[in-house]
Coordinates of C-alpha atoms in Angstrom, one line a residue:
X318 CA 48.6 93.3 103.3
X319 CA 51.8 94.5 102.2
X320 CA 50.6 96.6 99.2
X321 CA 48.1 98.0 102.0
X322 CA 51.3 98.9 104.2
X323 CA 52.7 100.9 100.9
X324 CA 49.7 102.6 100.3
X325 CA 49.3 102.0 96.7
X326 CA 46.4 101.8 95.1
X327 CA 47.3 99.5 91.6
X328 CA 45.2 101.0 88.2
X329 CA 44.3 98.6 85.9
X330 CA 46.6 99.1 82.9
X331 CA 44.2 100.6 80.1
X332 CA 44.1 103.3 78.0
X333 CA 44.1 107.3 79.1
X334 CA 43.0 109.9 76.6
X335 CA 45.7 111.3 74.3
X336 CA 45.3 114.9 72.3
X337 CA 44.3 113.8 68.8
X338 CA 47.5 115.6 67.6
X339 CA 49.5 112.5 69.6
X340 CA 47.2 110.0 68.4
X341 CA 49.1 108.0 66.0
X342 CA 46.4 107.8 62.8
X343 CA 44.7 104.8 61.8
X344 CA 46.8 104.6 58.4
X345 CA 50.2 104.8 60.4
X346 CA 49.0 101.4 62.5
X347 CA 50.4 98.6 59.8
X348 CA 53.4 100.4 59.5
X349 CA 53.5 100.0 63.2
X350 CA 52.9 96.8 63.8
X351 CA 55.4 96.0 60.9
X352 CA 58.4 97.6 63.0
X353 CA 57.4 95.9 65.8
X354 CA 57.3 92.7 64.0
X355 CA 61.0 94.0 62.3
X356 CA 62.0 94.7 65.9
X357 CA 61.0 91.8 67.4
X358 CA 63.5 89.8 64.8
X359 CA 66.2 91.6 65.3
X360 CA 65.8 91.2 69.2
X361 CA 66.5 87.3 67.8
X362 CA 69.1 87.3 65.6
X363 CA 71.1 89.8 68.9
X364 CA 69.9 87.2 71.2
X365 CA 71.2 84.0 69.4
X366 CA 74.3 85.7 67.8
X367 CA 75.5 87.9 70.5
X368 CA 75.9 87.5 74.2
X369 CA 76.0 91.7 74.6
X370 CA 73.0 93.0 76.8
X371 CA 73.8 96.1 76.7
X372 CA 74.2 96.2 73.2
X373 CA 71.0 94.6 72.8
X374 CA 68.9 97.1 74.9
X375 CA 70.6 100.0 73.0
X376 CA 69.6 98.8 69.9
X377 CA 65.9 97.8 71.2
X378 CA 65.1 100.8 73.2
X379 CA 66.5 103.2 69.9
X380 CA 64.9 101.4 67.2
X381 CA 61.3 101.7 69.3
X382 CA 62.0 105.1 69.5
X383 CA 63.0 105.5 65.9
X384 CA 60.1 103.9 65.2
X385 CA 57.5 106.2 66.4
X386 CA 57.4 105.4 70.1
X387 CA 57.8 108.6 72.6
X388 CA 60.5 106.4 74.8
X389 CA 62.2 108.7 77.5
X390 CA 63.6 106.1 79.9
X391 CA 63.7 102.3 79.8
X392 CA 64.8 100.2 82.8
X393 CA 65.3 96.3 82.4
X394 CA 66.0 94.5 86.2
X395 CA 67.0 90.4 85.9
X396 CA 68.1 88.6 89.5
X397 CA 71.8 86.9 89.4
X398 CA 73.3 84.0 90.8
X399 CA 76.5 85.1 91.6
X400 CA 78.5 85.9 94.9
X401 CA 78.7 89.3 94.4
X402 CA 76.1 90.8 92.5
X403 CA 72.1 90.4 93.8
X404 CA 70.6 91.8 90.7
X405 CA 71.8 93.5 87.3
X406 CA 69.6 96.4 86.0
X407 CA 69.9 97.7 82.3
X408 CA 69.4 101.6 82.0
X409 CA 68.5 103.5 79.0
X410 CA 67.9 107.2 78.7
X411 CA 67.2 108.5 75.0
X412 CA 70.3 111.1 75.6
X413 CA 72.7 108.8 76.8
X414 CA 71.9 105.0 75.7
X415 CA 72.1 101.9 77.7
X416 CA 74.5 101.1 80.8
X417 CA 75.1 98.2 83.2
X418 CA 74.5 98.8 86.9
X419 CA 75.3 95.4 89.6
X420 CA 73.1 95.7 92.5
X421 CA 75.9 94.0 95.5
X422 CA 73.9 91.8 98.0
X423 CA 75.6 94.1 100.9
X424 CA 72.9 97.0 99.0
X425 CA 70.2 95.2 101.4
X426 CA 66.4 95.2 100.1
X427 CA 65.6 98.5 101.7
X428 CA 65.9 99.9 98.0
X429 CA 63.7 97.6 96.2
X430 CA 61.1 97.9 99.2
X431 CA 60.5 101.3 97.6
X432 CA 60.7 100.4 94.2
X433 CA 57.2 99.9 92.1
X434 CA 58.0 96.4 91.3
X435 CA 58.1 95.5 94.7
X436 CA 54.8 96.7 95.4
X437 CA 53.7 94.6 91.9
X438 CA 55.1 91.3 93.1
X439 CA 53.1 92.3 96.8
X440 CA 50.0 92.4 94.5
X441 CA 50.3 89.7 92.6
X442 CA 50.5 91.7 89.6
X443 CA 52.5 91.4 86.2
X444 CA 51.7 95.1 84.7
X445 CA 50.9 98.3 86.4
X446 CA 50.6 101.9 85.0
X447 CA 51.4 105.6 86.2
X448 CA 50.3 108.5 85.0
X449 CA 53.1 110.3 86.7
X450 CA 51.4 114.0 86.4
X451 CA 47.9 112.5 87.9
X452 CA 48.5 109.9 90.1
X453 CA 50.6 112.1 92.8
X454 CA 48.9 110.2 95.6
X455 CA 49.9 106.5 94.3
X456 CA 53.2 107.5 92.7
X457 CA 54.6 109.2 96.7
X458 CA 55.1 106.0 97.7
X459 CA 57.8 105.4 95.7
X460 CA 61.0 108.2 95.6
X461 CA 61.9 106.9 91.8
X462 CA 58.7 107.7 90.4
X463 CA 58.9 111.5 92.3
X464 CA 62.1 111.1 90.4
X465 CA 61.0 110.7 87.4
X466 CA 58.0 113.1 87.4
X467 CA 60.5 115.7 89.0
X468 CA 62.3 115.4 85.9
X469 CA 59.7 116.1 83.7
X470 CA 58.2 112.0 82.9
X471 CA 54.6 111.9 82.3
X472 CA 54.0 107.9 82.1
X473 CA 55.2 105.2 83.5
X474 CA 54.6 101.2 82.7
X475 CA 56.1 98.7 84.5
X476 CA 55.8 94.9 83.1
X477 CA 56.9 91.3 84.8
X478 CA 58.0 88.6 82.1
X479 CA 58.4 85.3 85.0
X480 CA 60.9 82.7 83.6
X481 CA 60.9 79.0 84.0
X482 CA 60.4 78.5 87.7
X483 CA 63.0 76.1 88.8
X484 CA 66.4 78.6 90.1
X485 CA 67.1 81.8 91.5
X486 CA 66.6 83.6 88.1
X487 CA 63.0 84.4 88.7
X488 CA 62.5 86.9 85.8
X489 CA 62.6 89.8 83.7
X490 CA 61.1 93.2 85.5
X491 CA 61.1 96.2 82.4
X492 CA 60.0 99.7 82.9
X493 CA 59.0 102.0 80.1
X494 CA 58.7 105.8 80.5
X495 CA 57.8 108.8 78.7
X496 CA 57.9 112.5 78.6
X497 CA 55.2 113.3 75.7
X498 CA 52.4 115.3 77.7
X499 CA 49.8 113.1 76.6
X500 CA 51.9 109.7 78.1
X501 CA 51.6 106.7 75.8
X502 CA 48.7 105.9 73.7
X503 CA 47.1 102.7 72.9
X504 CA 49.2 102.2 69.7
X505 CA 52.3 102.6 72.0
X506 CA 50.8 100.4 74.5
X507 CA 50.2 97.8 71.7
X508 CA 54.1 98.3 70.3
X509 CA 55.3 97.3 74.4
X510 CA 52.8 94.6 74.5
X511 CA 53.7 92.7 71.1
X512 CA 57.8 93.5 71.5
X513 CA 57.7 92.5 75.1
X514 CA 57.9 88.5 75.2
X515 CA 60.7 88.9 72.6
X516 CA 62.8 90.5 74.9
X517 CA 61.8 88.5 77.7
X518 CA 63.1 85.2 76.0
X519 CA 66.0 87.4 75.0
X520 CA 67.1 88.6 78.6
X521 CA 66.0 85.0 80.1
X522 CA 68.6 83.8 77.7
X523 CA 71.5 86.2 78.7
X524 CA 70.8 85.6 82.1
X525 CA 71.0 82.2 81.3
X526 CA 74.6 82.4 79.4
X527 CA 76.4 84.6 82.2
X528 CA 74.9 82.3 85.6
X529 CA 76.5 79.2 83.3
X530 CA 80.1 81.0 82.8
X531 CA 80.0 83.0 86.1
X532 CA 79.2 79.7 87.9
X533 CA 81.2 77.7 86.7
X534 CA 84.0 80.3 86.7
X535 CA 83.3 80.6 90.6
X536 CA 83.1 76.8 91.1
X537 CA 85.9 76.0 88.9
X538 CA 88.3 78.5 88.5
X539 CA 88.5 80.5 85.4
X540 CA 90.9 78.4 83.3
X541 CA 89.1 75.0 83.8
X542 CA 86.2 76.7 83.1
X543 CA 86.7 78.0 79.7
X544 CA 88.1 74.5 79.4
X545 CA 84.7 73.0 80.0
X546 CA 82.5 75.0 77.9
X547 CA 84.7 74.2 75.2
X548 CA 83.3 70.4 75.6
X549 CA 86.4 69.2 77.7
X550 CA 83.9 67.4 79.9
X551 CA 84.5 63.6 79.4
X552 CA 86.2 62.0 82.3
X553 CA 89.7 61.4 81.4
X554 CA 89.7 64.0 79.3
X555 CA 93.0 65.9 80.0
X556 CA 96.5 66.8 79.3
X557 CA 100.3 67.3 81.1
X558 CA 101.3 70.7 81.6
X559 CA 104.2 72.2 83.3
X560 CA 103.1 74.6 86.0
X561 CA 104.5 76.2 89.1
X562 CA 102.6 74.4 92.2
X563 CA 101.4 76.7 95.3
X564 CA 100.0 75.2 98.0
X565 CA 98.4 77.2 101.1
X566 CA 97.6 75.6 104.1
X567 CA 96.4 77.9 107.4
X568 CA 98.1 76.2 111.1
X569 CA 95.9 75.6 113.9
X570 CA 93.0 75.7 111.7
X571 CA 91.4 72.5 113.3
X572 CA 92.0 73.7 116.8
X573 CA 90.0 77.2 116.2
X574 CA 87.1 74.7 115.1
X575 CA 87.5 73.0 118.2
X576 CA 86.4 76.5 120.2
X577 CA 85.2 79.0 117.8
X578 CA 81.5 79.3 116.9
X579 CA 81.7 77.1 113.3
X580 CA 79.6 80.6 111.6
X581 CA 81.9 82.9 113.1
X582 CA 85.1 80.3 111.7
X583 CA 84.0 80.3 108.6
X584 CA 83.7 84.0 108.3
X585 CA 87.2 84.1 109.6
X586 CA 88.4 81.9 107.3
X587 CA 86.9 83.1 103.9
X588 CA 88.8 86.1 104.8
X589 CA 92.3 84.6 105.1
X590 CA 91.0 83.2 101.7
X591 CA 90.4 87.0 100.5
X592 CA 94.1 87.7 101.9
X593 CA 96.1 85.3 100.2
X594 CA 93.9 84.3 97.1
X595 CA 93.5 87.9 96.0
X596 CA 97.5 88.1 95.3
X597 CA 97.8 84.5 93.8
X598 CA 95.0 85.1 91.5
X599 CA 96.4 88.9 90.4
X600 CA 100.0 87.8 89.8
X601 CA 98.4 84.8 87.2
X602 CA 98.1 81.6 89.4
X603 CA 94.5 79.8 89.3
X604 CA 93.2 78.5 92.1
X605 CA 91.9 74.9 91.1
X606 CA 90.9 73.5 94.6
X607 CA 89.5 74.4 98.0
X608 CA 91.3 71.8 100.7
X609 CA 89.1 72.5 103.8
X610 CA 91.8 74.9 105.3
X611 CA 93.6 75.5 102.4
X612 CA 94.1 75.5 98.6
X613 CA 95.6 74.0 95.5
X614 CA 96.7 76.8 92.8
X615 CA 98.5 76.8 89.6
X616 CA 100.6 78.8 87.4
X617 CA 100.8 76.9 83.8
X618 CA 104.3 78.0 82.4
X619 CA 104.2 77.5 78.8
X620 CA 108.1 77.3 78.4
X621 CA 109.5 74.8 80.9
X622 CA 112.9 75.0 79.3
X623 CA 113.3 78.8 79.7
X624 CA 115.4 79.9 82.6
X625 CA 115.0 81.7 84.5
X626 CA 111.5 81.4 84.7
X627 CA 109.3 84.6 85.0
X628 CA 106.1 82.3 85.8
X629 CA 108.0 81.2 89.0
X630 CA 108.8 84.6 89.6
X631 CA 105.5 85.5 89.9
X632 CA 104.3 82.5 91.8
X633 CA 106.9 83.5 94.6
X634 CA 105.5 87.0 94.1
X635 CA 102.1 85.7 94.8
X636 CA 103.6 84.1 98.0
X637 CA 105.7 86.6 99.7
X638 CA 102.4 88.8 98.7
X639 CA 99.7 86.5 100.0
X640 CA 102.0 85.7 103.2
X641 CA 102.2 89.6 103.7
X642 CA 98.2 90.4 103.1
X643 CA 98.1 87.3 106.0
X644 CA 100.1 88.8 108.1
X645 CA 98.2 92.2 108.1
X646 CA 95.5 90.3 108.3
X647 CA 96.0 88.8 111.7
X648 CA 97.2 92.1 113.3
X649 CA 93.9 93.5 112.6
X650 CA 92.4 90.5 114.0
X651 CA 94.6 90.9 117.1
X652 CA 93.8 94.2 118.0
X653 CA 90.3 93.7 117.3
X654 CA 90.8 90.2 120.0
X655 CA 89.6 87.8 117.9
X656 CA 92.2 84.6 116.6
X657 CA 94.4 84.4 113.8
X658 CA 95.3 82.2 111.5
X659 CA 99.0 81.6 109.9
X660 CA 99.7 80.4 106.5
X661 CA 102.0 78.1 105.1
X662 CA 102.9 77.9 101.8
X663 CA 105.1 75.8 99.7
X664 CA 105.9 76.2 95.7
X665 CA 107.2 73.4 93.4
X666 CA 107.4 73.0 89.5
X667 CA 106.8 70.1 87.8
X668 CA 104.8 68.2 85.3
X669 CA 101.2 67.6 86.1
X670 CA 97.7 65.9 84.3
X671 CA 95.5 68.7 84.0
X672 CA 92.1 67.6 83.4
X673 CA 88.6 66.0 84.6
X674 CA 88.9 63.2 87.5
X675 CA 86.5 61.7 89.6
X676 CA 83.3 58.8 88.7
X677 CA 81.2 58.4 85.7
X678 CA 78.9 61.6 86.7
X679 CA 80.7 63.3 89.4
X680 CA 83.8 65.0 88.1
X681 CA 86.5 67.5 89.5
X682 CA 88.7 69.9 86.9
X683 CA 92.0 69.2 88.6
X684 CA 95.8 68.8 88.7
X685 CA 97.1 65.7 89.8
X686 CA 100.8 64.0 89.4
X687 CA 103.5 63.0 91.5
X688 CA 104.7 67.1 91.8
X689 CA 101.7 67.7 93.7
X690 CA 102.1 64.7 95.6
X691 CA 105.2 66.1 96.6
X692 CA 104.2 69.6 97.1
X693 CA 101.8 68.0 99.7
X694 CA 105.1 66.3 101.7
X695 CA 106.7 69.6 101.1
X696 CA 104.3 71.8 102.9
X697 CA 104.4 68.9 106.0
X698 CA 108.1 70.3 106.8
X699 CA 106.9 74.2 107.7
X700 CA 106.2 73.2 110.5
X701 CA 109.3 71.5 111.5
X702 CA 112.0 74.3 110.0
X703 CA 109.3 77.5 111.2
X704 CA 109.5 79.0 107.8
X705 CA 105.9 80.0 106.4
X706 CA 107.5 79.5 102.9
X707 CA 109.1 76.8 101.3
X708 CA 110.6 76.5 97.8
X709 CA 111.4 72.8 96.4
X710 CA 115.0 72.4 94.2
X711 CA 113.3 72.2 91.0
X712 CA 111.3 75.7 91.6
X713 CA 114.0 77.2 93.1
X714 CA 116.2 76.6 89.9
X715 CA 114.4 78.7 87.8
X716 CA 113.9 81.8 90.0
X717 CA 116.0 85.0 90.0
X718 CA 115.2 85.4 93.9
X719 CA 117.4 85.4 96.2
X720 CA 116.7 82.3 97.9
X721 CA 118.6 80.3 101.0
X722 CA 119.0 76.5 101.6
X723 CA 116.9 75.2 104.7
X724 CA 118.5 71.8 104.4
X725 CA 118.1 68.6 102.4
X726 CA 115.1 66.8 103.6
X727 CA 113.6 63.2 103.0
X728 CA 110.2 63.7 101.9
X729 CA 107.5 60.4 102.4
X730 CA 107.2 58.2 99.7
X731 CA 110.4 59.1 97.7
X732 CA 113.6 57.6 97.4
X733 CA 116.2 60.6 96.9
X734 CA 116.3 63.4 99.7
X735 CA 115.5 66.7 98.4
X736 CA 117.1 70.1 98.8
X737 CA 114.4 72.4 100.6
X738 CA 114.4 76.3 99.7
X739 CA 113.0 79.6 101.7
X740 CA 113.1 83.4 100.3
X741 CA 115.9 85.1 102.4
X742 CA 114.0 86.7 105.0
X743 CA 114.2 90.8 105.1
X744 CA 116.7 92.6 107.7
X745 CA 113.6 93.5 109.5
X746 CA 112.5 89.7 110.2
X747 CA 114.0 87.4 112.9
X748 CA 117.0 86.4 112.2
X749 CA 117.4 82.7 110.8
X750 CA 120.3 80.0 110.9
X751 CA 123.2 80.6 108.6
X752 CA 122.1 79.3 105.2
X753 CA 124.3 79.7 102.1
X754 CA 121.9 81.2 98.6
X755 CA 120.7 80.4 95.8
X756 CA 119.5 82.9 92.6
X757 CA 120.2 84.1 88.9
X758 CA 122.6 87.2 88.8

C-alpha cells in the first residue's frame, strides 16, 4: 500500500549490461575477490581496535575504490538512542572522504518519507537498485536520487543489514553510487555483496559502543559514567572526595502539579532544567541526581586545602548564572501567560562518599555524607530569609566573592548553629537587611 502511494516500482537487483571495455576480465576476478577478502579484515582489526566510524568508512570506501571499484558516493544510515540525535548518517564522496551528519528528532520523518530506504522498508525489501540514467520514472519519487543523477551518478544500490532485534538500533541502511557510464558490473556487485556483512557487524558494533557511553552518560552523568565503564560497578564500590555541593530546588513546584496539565508541567519543567543545568554543567559541576523538582550536582575540588578555592568560585558562578538563565526564563514565560517557576539554590563544601549505593542489583552512582545532609537543611532556610541563594560557612571560606552574612541558623539534626551566607545582591536588586561581608581581597 504504501510503496503504491510512492509510486515506485522496486527492480529486482540483477545485473545490467556493461561495455566490455568496463567489464573487469576474467583473470582480474581472484585478484578481486582477494582485496575484498583483505578489505574485509581490515574492516575487523578497525572495528575491534578502534571506536572511529568515520575513520573506518574512509578507509573502507577508499580502499574499495583503490581496489578497482568505480565508487562515487557511499552513504551509511544507523538509528540512535540518544535524546538528541534520531539517526547518524556516514557520508563519503571520493573528492572529499567521509563526514558525520546527526539527524535531530525535531528534523521530523518528512525527509526519510522521501528517501529510497523508506520506500525499501514499505516493501519489505533488503536491496534495491537504480539505474539512475534509465529509471527516470521510479527514481522521481525520490528528490536525492534526481540529486544524484543531476550530478552526473549513473547507479545506485541501496542495501539493509537488520541487527539483533531486541532495541531501538534496528540496523545498518548503506548506499553505494557510481558515476562510470556503464553503472556497476557484476564483479562490483559481487565486491558489495561479500564486503557488506563485514561492515554491518562493524557499524552494529559502533552503534553498540556509543548507545552504552551516551546512555549511560545521559543517565548517569558524565563523571560516574566513565567511572562505570572502567568496572567501578560493585556496590560499595566508592571513595571520599572533597567537592563543592549545589543543590537546586524550584518553589511551588507541587502546587503547579496541583492545576497544570502533568504533560504540559513537565515540559515546563525540563526547561527550568535546560536554564539552570546548562550553566552548572559549563562552569564544571556534574549533575549526579534528578530530585523530582530539583537536583543534586557536584564540583570535585582536587585541592581542599587551597584557598581560595577557584572550584567554589565556579560553583557560585554556576549559581548566580543558573539563577539568572531562571530568571529570564520566567519573564518569557510571563509574558507568554503561562507560570513560572523560582529556584533555590544552596552551595556547601565538604567531604562526601562518591560511589555506587543502592541493593544487590539496583544501584545509583551517587554522593552521599553528612555535607549533603546538610546542604539539604540548608536549602529548607530560602524560604524563610527570601534569598534564592544560600552559601554555608565552610563554602563561603574559600570564595573570593563578595559575600554577606544572612544570620547564624540552627540547621535539623546538628548540634552547633551555622553561619548562613548569600552573594551581595547587585545595586539593581531590592534592597536587603544590613549584613556585614565576607570575601578574599
Amino acid at each position: 500500500m504504501m510503496a503504491r502511494r510512492i509510486g515506485l516500482a522496486f527492480p529486482p537487483v540483477m545485473a545490467h549490461p556493461r561495455s566490455a571495455a568496463a567489464d573487469t576480465p576474467d583473470g582480474h576476478r581472484p585478484a578481486r575477490q582477494l582485496h575484498a577478502r583483505q578489505v574485509m579484515q581490515w574492516i575487523t582489526e578497525q572495528a575491534t581496535a578502534r571506536d572511529d566510524g568515520v575513520a573506518l568508512l574512509d578507509g573502507f570506501c577508499t580502499a574499495l575504490h583503490d581496489g578497482g571499484l568505480p565508487l562515487w558516493r557511499m552513504s551509511a544510515m544507523v538509528s540512535a538512542i540518544d535524546p538528541s540525535v534520531r539517526a547518524f548518517c556516514f557520508d563519503w564522496q571520493h573528492d572529499l572522504g567521509a563526514s558525520l551528519v546527526p539527524t535531530a528528532h525535531e528534523a521530523g520523518i518528512g525527509g526519510f518519507e522521501r528517501m529510497p530506504v523508506y520506500a525499501m522498508l514499505a516493501e519489505g525489501r533488503t536491496s534495491a537498485r537504480w539505474r539512475l540514467r534509465h529509471d527516470l520514472d521510479p527514481i522521481a519519487a525520490f528528490p536525492s536520487l534526481m540529486a544524484l543523477r543531476a550530478e552526473g551518478g549513473t547507479d545506485y544500490i541501496q542495501h539493509i543489514v537488520w541487527f539483533t532485534p531486541g532495541t531501538a538500533l534496528k540496523g545498518l541502511a548503506v548506499s553505494f553510487a557510481t558515476d562510470t557510464p556503464s553503472g556497476f558490473g557484476d564483479d562490483d556487485l559481487a565486491v558489495i555483496a561479500e564486503v557488506l556483512p563485514a561492515l554491518g557487524l562493524a557499524m552494529c558494533k559502533f552503534s553498540l559502543s556509543r548507545t552504552l557511553h551516551e546512555t549511560l552518560a545521559t543517565y548517569l552523568g558524565a563523571g560516574p559514567s566513565v567511572r562505570v565503564l572502567e568496572g567501578h560497578i560493585r556496590r560499595g564500590d566508592g571513595e571520599t572526595v572533597a567537592a563543592a555541593i549545589l543543590l537546586a530546588d524550584f518553589r511551588g513546584f507541587t502546587a503547579l502539579t496541583d492545576r497544570g496539565d502533568p504533560v504540559k508541567v513537565v515540559g515546563w519543567l525540563d526547561e527550568h532544567f535546560d536554564a539552570i543545568g546548562e550553566p552548572v554543567t559549563r562552569c564544571g559541576g556534574e549533575i549526579l541526581k534528578f530530585t523530582g523538582d530539583g537536583f543534586l550536582a557536584i564540583f570535585p575540588v582536587e585541592d581542599p586545602d587551597n584557598r581560595p578555592c577557584a572550584t567554589c568560585g565556579s560553583a557560585l558562578d554556576a549559581a548566580e548564572q543558573a539563577l539568572a538563565a531562571n530568571r529570564a526564563l520566567n519573564a518569557r514565560r510571563r509574558a507568554a501567560g503561562l507560570p513560572t517557576l523560582d529556584v533555590d539554590l544552596v552551595l556547601h563544601f565538604g567531604e562526601v562518599i562518591y560511589g555506587n549505593i543502592g541493593t544487590s542489583r539496583r544501584l545509583d552512582f551517587t554522593v552521599i555524607g553528612r555535607a549533603v545532609n546538610e546542604a539539604s537543611r540548608i536549602e529548607a532556610l530560602c524560604d524563610d530569609t527570601d534569598r534564592p541563594i544560600l552559601v554555608s560557612g565552610p563554602f563561603a571560606e574559600r570564595c573570593t566573592q563578595r559575600l554577606e552574612l544572612v544570620g547564624t541558623f540552627a540547621l535539623r539534626g546538628l548540634e552547633r548553629k551555622q553561619q548562613i551566607w548569600a552573594p551581595v545582591p547587585s545595586p539593581s536588586a531590592s534592597p536587603a537587611k544590613p549584613r556585614y561581608t565576607f570575601g578574599w581581597f
